[in-house]
Amino acid sequence: MSLDKPGVKVQISRMKTTKAMTIRLSDEQAEALETVASVEQRAVSDVIRAAISEHIENRRKDPAFQEDLKARLARARKLLARQAGGD
């Protein structure tokens, strides 16, 4: 918050950028998701974001996933080095 003129407060906020995405669900998945959101009294999008966050956190803690990620990154680095003429 800052003072623009004496006695006038101007609030400056930084909006987080978001990316809109589309997902396709079966009728059963959509109904189950809507039921969960309703019972939890939350927006469907909030339930989806929470599930995605939990999934990502689980992968961060998963040693097998982390090893696969490291291997994929190593392969990508080799390909980039070849493209740049470094190999």
PDB file of N, CA and C in Angstrom, residues 56-71:
ATOM      1  N   ILE A  56       1.069 -33.749  -7.694  1.00  0.00           N
ATOM      2  CA  ILE A  56       2.416 -33.242  -7.953  1.00  0.00           C
ATOM      3  C   ILE A  56       3.307 -33.443  -6.729  1.00  0.00           C
ATOM      4  N   GLU A  57       2.791 -33.152  -5.549  1.00  0.00           N
ATOM      5  CA  GLU A  57       3.573 -33.331  -4.318  1.00  0.00           C
ATOM      6  C   GLU A  57       3.943 -34.802  -4.123  1.00  0.00           C
ATOM      7  N   ASN A  58       3.014 -35.711  -4.433  1.00  0.00           N
ATOM      8  CA  ASN A  58       3.308 -37.142  -4.334  1.00  0.00           C
ATOM      9  C   ASN A  58       4.434 -37.533  -5.284  1.00  0.00           C
ATOM     10  N   ARG A  59       4.468 -36.955  -6.480  1.00  0.00           N
ATOM     11  CA  ARG A  59       5.529 -37.253  -7.433  1.00  0.00           C
ATOM     12  C   ARG A  59       6.862 -36.701  -6.944  1.00  0.00           C
ATOM     13  N   ARG A  60       6.833 -35.549  -6.315  1.00  0.00           N
ATOM     14  CA  ARG A  60       8.082 -34.981  -5.776  1.00  0.00           C
ATOM     15  C   ARG A  60       8.699 -35.895  -4.723  1.00  0.00           C
ATOM     16  N   LYS A  61       7.856 -36.616  -4.010  1.00  0.00           N
ATOM     17  CA  LYS A  61       8.324 -37.502  -2.939  1.00  0.00           C
ATOM     18  C   LYS A  61       8.587 -38.932  -3.420  1.00  0.00           C
ATOM     19  N   ASP A  62       8.272 -39.222  -4.674  1.00  0.00           N
ATOM     20  CA  ASP A  62       8.369 -40.578  -5.219  1.00  0.00           C
ATOM     21  C   ASP A  62       9.750 -40.795  -5.837  1.00  0.00           C
ATOM     22  N   PRO A  63      10.600 -41.621  -5.192  1.00  0.00           N
ATOM     23  CA  PRO A  63      11.953 -41.827  -5.703  1.00  0.00           C
ATOM     24  C   PRO A  63      11.989 -42.370  -7.137  1.00  0.00           C
ATOM     25  N   ALA A  64      11.099 -43.276  -7.479  1.00  0.00           N
ATOM     26  CA  ALA A  64      11.088 -43.842  -8.834  1.00  0.00           C
ATOM     27  C   ALA A  64      10.758 -42.754  -9.859  1.00  0.00           C
ATOM     28  N   PHE A  65       9.794 -41.914  -9.537  1.00  0.00           N
ATOM     29  CA  PHE A  65       9.449 -40.819 -10.446  1.00  0.00           C
ATOM     30  C   PHE A  65      10.630 -39.873 -10.601  1.00  0.00           C
ATOM     31  N   GLN A  66      11.289 -39.548  -9.505  1.00  0.00           N
ATOM     32  CA  GLN A  66      12.425 -38.635  -9.546  1.00  0.00           C
ATOM     33  C   GLN A  66      13.565 -39.204 -10.395  1.00  0.00           C
ATOM     34  N   GLU A  67      13.799 -40.501 -10.292  1.00  0.00           N
ATOM     35  CA  GLU A  67      14.835 -41.136 -11.120  1.00  0.00           C
ATOM     36  C   GLU A  67      14.456 -41.069 -12.591  1.00  0.00           C
ATOM     37  N   ASP A  68      13.203 -41.343 -12.908  1.00  0.00           N
ATOM     38  CA  ASP A  68      12.738 -41.245 -14.297  1.00  0.00           C
ATOM     39  C   ASP A  68      12.884 -39.813 -14.811  1.00  0.00           C
ATOM     40  N   LEU A  69      12.575 -38.857 -13.974  1.00  0.00           N
ATOM     41  CA  LEU A  69      12.700 -37.448 -14.350  1.00  0.00           C
ATOM     42  C   LEU A  69      14.158 -37.098 -14.644  1.00  0.00           C
ATOM     43  N   LYS A  70      15.062 -37.533 -13.776  1.00  0.00           N
ATOM     44  CA  LYS A  70      16.487 -37.263 -13.989  1.00  0.00           C
ATOM     45  C   LYS A  70      16.979 -37.899 -15.285  1.00  0.00           C
ATOM     46  N   ALA A  71      16.541 -39.114 -15.571  1.00  0.00           N
ATOM     47  CA  ALA A  71      16.945 -39.796 -16.807  1.00  0.00           C
ATOM     48  C   ALA A  71      16.418 -39.045 -18.026  1.00  0.00           C
TER      49      ALA A  71
END
